[in-house]
N, CA, C and O atoms as a GROMACS GRO file, in nm:
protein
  488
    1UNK      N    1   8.310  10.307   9.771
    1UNK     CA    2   8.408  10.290   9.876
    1UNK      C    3   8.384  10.158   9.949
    1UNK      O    4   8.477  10.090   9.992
    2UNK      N    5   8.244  10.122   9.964
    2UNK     CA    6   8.203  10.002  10.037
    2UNK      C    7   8.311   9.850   9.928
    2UNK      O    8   8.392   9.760   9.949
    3UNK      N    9   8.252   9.900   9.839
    3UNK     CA   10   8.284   9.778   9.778
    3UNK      C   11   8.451   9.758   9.734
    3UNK      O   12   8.509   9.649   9.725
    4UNK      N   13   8.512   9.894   9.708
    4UNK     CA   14   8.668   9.867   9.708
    4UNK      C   15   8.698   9.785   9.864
    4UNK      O   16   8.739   9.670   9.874
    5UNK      N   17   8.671   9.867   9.965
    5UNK     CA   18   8.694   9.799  10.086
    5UNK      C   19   8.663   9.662  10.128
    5UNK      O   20   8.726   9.580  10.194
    6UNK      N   21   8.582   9.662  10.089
    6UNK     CA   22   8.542   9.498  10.137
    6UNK      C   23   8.599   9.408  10.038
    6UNK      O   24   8.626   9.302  10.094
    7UNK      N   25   8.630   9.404   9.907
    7UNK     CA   26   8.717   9.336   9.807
    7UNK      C   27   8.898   9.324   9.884
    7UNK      O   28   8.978   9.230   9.888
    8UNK      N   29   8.906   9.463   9.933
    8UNK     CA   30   9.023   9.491   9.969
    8UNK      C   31   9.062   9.419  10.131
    8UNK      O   32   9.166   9.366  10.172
    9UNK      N   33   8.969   9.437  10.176
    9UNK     CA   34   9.016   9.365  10.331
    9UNK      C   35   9.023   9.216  10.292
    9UNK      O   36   9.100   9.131  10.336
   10UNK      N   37   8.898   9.198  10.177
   10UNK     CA   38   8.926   9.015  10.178
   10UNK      C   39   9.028   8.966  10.112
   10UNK      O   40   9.060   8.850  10.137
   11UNK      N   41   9.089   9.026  10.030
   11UNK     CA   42   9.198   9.000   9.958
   11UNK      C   43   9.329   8.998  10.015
   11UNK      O   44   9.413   8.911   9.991
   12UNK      N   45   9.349   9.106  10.099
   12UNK     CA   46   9.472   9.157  10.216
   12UNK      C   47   9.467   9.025  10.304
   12UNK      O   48   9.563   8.953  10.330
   13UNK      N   49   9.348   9.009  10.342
   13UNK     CA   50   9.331   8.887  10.452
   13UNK      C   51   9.352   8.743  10.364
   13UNK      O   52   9.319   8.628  10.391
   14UNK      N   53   9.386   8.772  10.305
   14UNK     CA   54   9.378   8.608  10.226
   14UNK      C   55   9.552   8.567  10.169
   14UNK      O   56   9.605   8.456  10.168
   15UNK      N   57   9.599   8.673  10.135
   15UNK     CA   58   9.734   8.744  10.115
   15UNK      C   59   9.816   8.706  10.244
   15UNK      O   60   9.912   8.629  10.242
   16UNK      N   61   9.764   8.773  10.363
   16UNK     CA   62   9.826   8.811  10.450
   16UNK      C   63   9.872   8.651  10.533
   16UNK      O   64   9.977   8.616  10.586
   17UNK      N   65   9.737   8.580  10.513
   17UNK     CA   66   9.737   8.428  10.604
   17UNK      C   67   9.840   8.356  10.537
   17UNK      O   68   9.932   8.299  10.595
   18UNK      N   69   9.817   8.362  10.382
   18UNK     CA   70   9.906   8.284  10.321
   18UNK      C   71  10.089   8.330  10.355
   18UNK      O   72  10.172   8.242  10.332
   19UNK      N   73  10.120   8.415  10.388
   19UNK     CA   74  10.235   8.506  10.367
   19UNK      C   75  10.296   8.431  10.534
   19UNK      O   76  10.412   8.392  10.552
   20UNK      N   77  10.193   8.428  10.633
   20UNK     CA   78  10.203   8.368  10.753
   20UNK      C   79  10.234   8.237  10.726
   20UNK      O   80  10.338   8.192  10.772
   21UNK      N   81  10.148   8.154  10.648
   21UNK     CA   82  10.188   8.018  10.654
   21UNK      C   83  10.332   7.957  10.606
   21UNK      O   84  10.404   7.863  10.637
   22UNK      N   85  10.333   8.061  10.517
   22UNK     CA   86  10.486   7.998  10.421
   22UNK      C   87  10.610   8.074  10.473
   22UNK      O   88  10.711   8.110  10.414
   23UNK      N   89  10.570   8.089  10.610
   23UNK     CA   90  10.725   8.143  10.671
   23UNK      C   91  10.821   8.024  10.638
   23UNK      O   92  10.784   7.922  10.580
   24UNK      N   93  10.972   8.055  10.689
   24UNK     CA   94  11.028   7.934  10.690
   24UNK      C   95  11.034   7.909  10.843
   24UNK      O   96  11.012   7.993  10.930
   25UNK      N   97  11.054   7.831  10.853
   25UNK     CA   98  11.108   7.731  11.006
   25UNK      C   99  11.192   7.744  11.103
   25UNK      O  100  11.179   7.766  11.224
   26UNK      N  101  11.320   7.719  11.004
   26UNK     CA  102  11.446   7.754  11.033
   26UNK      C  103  11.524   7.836  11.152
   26UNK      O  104  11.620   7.809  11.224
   27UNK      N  105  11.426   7.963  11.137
   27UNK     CA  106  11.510   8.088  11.194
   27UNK      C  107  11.375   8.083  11.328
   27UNK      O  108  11.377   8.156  11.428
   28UNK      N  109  11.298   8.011  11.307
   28UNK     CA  110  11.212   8.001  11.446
   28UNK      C  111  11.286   7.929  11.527
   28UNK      O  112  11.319   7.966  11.640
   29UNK      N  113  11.322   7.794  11.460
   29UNK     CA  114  11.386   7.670  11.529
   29UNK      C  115  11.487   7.733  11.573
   29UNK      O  116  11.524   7.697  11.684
   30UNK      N  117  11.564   7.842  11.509
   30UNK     CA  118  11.718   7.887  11.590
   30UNK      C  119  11.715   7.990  11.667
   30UNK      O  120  11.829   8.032  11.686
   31UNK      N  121  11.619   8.062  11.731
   31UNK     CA  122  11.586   8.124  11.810
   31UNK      C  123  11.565   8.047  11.941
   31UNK      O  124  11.631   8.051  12.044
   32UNK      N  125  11.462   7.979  11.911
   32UNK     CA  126  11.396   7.898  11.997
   32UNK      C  127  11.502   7.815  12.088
   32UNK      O  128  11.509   7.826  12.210
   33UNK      N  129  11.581   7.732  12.009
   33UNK     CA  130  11.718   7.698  12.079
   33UNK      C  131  11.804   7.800  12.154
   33UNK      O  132  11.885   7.742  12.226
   34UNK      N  133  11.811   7.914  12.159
   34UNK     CA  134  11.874   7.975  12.223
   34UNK      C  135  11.825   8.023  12.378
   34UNK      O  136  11.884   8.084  12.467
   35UNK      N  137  11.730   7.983  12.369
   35UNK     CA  138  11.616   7.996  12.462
   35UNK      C  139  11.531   8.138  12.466
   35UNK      O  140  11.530   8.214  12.563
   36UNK      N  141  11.468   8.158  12.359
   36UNK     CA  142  11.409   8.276  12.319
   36UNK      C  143  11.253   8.252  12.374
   36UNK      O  144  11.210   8.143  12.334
   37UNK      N  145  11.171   8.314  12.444
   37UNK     CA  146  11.026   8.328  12.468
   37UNK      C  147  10.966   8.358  12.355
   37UNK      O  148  11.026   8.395  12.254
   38UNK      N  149  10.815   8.339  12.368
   38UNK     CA  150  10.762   8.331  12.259
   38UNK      C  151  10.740   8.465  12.183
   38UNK      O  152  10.711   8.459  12.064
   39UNK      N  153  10.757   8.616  12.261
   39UNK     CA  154  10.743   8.692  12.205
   39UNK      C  155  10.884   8.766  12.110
   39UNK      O  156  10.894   8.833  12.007
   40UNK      N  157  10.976   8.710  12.214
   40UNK     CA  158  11.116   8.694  12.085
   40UNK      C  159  11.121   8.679  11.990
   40UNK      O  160  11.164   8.742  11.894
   41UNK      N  161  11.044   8.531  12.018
   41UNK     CA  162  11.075   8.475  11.840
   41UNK      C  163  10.972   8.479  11.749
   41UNK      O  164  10.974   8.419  11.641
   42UNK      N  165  10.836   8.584  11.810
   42UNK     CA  166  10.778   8.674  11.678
   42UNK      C  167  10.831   8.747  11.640
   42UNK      O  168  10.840   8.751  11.517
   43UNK      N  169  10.908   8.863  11.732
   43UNK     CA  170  10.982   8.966  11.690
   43UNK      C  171  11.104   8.949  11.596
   43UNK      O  172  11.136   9.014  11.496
   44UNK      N  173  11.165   8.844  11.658
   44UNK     CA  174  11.286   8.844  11.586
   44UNK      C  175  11.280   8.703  11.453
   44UNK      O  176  11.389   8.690  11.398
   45UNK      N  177  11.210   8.640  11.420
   45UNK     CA  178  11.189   8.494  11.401
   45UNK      C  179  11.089   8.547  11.267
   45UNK      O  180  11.143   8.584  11.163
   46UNK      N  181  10.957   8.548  11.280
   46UNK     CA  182  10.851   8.584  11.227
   46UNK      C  183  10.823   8.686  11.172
   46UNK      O  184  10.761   8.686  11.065
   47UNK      N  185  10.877   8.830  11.253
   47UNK     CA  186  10.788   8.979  11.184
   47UNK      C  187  10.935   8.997  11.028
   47UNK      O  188  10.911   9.030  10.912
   48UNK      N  189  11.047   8.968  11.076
   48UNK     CA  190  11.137   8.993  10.985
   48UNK      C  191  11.100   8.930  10.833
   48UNK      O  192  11.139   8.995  10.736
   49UNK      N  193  11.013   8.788  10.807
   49UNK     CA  194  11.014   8.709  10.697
   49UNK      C  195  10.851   8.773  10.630
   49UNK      O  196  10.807   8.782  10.515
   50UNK      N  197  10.796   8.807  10.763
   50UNK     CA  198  10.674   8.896  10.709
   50UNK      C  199  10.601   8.990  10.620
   50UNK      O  200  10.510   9.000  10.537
   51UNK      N  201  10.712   9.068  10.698
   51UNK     CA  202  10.699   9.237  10.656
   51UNK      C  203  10.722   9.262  10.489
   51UNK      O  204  10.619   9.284  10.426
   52UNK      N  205  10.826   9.261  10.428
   52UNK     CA  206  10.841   9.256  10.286
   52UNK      C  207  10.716   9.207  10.189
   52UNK      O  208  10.683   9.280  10.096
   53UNK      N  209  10.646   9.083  10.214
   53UNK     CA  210  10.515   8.998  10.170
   53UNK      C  211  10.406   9.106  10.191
   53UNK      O  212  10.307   9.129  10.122
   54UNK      N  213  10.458   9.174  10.322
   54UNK     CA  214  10.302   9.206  10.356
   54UNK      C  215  10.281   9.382  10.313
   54UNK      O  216  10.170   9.435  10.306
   55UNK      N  217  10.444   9.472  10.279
   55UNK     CA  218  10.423   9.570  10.235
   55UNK      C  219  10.416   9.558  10.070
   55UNK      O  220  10.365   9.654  10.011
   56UNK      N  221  10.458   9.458  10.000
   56UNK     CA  222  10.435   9.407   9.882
   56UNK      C  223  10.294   9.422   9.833
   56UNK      O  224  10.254   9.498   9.745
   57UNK      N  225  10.204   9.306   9.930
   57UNK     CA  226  10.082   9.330   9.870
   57UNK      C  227  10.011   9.501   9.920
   57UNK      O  228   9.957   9.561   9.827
   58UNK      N  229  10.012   9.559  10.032
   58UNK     CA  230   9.981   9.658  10.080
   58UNK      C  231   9.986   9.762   9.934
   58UNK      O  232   9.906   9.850   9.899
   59UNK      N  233  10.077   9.727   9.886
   59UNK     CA  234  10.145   9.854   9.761
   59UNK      C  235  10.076   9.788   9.707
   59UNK      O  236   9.993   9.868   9.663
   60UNK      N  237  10.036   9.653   9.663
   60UNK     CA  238   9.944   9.625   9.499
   60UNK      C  239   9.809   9.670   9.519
   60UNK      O  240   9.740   9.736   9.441
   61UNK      N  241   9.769   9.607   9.682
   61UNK     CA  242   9.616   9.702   9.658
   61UNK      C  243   9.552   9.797   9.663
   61UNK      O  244   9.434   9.830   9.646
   62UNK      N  245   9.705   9.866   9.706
   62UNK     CA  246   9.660  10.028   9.694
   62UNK      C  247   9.682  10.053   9.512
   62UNK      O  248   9.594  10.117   9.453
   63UNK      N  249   9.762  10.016   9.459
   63UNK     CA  250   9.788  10.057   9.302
   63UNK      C  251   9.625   9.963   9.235
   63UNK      O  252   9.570  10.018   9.140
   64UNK      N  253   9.589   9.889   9.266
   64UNK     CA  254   9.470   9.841   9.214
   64UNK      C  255   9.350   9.916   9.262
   64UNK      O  256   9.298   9.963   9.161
   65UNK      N  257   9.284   9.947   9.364
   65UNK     CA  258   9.198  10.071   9.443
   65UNK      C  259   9.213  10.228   9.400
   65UNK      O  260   9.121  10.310   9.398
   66UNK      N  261   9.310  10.244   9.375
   66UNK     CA  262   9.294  10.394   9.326
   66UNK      C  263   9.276  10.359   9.119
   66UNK      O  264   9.215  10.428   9.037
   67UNK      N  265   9.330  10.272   9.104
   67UNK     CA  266   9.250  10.249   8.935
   67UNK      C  267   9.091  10.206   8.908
   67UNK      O  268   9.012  10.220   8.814
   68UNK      N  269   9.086  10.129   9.076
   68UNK     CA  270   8.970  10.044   9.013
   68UNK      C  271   8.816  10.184   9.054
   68UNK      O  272   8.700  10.192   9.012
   69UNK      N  273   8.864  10.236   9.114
   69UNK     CA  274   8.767  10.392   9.187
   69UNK      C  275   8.754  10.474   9.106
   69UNK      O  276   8.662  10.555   9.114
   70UNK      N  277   8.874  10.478   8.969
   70UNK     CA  278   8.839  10.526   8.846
   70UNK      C  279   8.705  10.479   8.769
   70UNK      O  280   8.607  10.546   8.736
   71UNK      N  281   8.736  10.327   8.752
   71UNK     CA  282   8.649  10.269   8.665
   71UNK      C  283   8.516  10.242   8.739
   71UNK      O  284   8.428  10.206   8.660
   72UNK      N  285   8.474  10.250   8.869
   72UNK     CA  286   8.365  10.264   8.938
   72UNK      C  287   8.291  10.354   8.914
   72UNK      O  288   8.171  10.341   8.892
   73UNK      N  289   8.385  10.512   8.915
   73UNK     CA  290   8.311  10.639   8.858
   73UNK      C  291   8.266  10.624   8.781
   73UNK      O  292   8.148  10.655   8.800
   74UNK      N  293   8.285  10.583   8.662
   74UNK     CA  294   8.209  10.526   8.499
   74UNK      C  295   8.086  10.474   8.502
   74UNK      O  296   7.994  10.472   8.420
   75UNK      N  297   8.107  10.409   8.665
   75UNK     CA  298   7.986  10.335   8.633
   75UNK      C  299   7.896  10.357   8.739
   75UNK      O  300   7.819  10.268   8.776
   76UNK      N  301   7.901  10.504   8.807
   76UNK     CA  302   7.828  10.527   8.827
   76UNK      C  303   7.822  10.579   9.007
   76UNK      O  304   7.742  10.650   9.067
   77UNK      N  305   7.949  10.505   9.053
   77UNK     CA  306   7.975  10.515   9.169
   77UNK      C  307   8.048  10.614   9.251
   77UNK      O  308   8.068  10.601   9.372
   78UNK      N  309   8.098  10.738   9.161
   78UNK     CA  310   8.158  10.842   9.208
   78UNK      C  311   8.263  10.879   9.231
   78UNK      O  312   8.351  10.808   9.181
   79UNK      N  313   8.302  10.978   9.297
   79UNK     CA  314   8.441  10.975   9.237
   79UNK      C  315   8.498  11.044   9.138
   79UNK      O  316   8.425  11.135   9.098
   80UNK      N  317   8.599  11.036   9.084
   80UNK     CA  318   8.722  11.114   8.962
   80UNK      C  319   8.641  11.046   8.845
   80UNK      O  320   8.629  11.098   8.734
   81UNK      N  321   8.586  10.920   8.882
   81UNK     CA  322   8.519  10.869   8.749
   81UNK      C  323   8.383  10.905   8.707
   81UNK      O  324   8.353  10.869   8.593
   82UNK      N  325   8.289  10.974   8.779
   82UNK     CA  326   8.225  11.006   8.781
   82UNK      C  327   8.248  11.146   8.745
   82UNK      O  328   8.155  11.187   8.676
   83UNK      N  329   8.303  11.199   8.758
   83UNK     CA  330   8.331  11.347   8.714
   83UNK      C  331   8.410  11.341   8.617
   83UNK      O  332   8.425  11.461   8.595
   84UNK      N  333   8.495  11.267   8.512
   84UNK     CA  334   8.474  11.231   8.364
   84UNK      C  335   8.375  11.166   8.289
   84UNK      O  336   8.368  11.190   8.169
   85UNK      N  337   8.312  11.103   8.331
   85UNK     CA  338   8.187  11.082   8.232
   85UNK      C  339   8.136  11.211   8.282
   85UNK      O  340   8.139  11.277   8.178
   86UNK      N  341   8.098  11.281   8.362
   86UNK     CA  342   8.009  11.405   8.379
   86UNK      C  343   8.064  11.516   8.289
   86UNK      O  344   7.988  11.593   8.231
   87UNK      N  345   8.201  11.524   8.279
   87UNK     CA  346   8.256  11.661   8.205
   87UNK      C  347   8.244  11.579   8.055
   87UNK      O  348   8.207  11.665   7.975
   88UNK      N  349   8.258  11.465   7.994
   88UNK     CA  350   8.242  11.414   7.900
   88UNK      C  351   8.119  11.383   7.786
   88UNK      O  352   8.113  11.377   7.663
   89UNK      N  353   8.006  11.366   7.922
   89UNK     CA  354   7.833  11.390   7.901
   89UNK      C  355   7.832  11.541   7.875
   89UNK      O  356   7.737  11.582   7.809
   90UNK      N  357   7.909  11.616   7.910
   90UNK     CA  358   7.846  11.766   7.872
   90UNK      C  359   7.903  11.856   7.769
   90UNK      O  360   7.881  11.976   7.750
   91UNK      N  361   8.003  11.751   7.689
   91UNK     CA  362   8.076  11.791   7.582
   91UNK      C  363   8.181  11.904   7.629
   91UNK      O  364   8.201  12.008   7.566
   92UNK      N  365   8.251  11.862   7.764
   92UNK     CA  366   8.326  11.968   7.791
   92UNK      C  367   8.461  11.886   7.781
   92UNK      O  368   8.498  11.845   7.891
   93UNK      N  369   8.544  11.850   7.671
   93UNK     CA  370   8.633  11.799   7.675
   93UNK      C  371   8.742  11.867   7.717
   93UNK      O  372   8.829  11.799   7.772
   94UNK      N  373   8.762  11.989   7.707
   94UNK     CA  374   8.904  12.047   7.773
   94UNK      C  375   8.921  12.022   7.952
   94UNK      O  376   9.026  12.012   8.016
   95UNK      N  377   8.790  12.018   7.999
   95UNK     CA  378   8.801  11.986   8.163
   95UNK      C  379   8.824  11.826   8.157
   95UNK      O  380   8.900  11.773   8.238
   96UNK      N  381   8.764  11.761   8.069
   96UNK     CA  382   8.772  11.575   8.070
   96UNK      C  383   8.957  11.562   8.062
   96UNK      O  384   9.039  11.498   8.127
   97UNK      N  385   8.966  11.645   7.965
   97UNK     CA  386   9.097  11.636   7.948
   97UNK      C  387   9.234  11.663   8.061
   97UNK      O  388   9.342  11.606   8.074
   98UNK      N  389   9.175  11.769   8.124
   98UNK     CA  390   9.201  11.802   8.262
   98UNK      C  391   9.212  11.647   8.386
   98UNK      O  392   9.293  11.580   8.450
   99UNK      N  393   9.105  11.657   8.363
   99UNK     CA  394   9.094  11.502   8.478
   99UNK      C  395   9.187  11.417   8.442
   99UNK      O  396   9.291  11.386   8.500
  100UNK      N  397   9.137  11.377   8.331
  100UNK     CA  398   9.252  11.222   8.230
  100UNK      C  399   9.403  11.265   8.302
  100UNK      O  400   9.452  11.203   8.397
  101UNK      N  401   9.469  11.393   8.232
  101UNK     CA  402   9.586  11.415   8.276
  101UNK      C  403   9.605  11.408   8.411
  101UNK      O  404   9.692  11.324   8.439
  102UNK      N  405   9.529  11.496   8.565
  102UNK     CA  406   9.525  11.442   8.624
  102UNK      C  407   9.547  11.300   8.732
  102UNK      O  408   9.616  11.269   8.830
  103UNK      N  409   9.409  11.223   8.618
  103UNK     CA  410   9.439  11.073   8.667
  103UNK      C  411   9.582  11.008   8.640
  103UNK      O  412   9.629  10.921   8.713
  104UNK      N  413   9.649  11.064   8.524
  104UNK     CA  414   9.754  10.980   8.453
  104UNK      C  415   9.898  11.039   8.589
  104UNK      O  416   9.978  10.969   8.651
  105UNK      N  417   9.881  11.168   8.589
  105UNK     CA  418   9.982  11.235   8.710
  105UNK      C  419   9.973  11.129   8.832
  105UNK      O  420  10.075  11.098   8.893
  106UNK      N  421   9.858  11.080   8.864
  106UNK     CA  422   9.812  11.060   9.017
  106UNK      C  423   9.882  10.907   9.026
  106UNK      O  424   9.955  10.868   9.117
  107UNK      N  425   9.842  10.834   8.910
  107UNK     CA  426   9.875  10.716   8.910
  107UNK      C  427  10.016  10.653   8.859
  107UNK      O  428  10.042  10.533   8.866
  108UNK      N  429  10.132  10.784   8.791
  108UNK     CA  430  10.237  10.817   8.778
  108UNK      C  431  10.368  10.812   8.907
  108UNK      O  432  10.478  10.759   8.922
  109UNK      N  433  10.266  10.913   8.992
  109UNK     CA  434  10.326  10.942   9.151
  109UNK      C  435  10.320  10.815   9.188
  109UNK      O  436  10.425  10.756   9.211
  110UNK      N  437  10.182  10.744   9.203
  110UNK     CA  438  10.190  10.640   9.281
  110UNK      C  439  10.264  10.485   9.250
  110UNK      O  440  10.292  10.394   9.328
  111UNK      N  441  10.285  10.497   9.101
  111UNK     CA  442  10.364  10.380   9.067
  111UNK      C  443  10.540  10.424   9.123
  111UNK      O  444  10.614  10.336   9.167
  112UNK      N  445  10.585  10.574   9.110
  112UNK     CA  446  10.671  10.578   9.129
  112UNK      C  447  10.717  10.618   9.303
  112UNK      O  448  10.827  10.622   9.358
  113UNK      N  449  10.594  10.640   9.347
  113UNK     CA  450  10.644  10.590   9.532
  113UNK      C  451  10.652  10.428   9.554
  113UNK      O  452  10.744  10.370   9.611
  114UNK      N  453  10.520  10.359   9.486
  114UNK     CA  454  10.568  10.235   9.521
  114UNK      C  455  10.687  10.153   9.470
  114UNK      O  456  10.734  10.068   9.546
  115UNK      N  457  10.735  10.170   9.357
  115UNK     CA  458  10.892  10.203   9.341
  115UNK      C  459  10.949  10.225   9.433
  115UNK      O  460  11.002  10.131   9.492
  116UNK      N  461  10.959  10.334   9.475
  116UNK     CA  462  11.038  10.384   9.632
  116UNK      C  463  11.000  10.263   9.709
  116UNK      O  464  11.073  10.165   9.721
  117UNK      N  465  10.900  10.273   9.752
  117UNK     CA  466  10.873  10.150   9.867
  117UNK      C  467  10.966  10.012   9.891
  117UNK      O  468  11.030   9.956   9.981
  118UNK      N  469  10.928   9.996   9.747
  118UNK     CA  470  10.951   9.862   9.740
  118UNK      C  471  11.103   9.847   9.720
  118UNK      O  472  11.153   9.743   9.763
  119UNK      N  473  11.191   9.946   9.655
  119UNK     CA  474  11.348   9.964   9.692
  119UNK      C  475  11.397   9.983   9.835
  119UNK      O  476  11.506   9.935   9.865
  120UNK      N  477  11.340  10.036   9.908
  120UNK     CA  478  11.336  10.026  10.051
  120UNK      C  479  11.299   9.947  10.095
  120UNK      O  480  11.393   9.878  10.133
  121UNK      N  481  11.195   9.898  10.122
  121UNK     CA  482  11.165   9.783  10.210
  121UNK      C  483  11.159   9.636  10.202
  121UNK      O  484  11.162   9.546  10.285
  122UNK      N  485  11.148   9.645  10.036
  122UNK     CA  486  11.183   9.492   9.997
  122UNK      C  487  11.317   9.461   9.930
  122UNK      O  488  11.345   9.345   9.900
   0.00000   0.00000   0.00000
C-alpha cells in the first residue's frame, strides 16, 4: 500500500501541475476584463479547464493501482495477489480459479464505471 501510494501521489502531483500549467489564457483574460476578483476567475476561469484533466488522470490511477496490487501480491506484498499464488502454491486451483475470475469481474466493473465517468465528466 506504501508503495502504490507514494508512486501514486507523485504521479497525480506531477499530472496535476502540468494540467495547471497548460490552462489556456483566454477565458482568464475575459473574466478578468469584466472585472472579476481573483476568486471568480478560479471558479469560473480555471476550475472549469481543470477538472476533466484532473478526473481523467484520477480514473487512470485508480485503473493502474488496483492492477498493479495484483501483481504486488505475486510478489509478495499481499493482497488478492498474494492469495493466488497462495491458493496456487497449494495446488488448489478451483479457489485460484475463483480469485482470477474474481479479479477479471473487479477490473471489468472498473473499466466500465470509468467509462461512465469519463462519458460524464469529460
Amino acid at each position: 500500500m506504501l508503495a502504490l501510494s507514494v508512486t501514486s501521489f507523485a504521479l497525480i502531483g506531477k499530472l496535476f501541475s502540468e494540467a495547471i500549467e497548460n490552462i489556456d489564457l483566454g477565458p482568464i483574460e475575459a473574466i478578468t476584463a469584466t472585472g472579476a476578483d481573483r476568486l471568480q476567475t478560479i471558479v469560473y476561469a480555471v476550475i472549469p479547464q481543470i477538472v476533466p484533466p484532473f478526473i481523467s488522470y484520477l480514473i487512470y490511477q485508480w485503473d493502474i493501482n488496483i492492477r498493479m496490487a495484483t501483481i504486488i501480491g505475486f510478489a509478495g506484498g499481499g493482497g488478492i495477489g498474494l492469495t493466488l499464488t497462495t491458493f496456487f502454491g497449494s495446488l488448489q486451483y478451483h479457489k485460484a480459479g475463483t480469485v482470477v475470475a474474481c479479479i477479471v469481474v473487479v477490473v471489468a466493473l472498473m473499466d466500465f464505471a470509468s467509462a461512465k465517468l469519463r462519458q460524464k465528466f469529460i
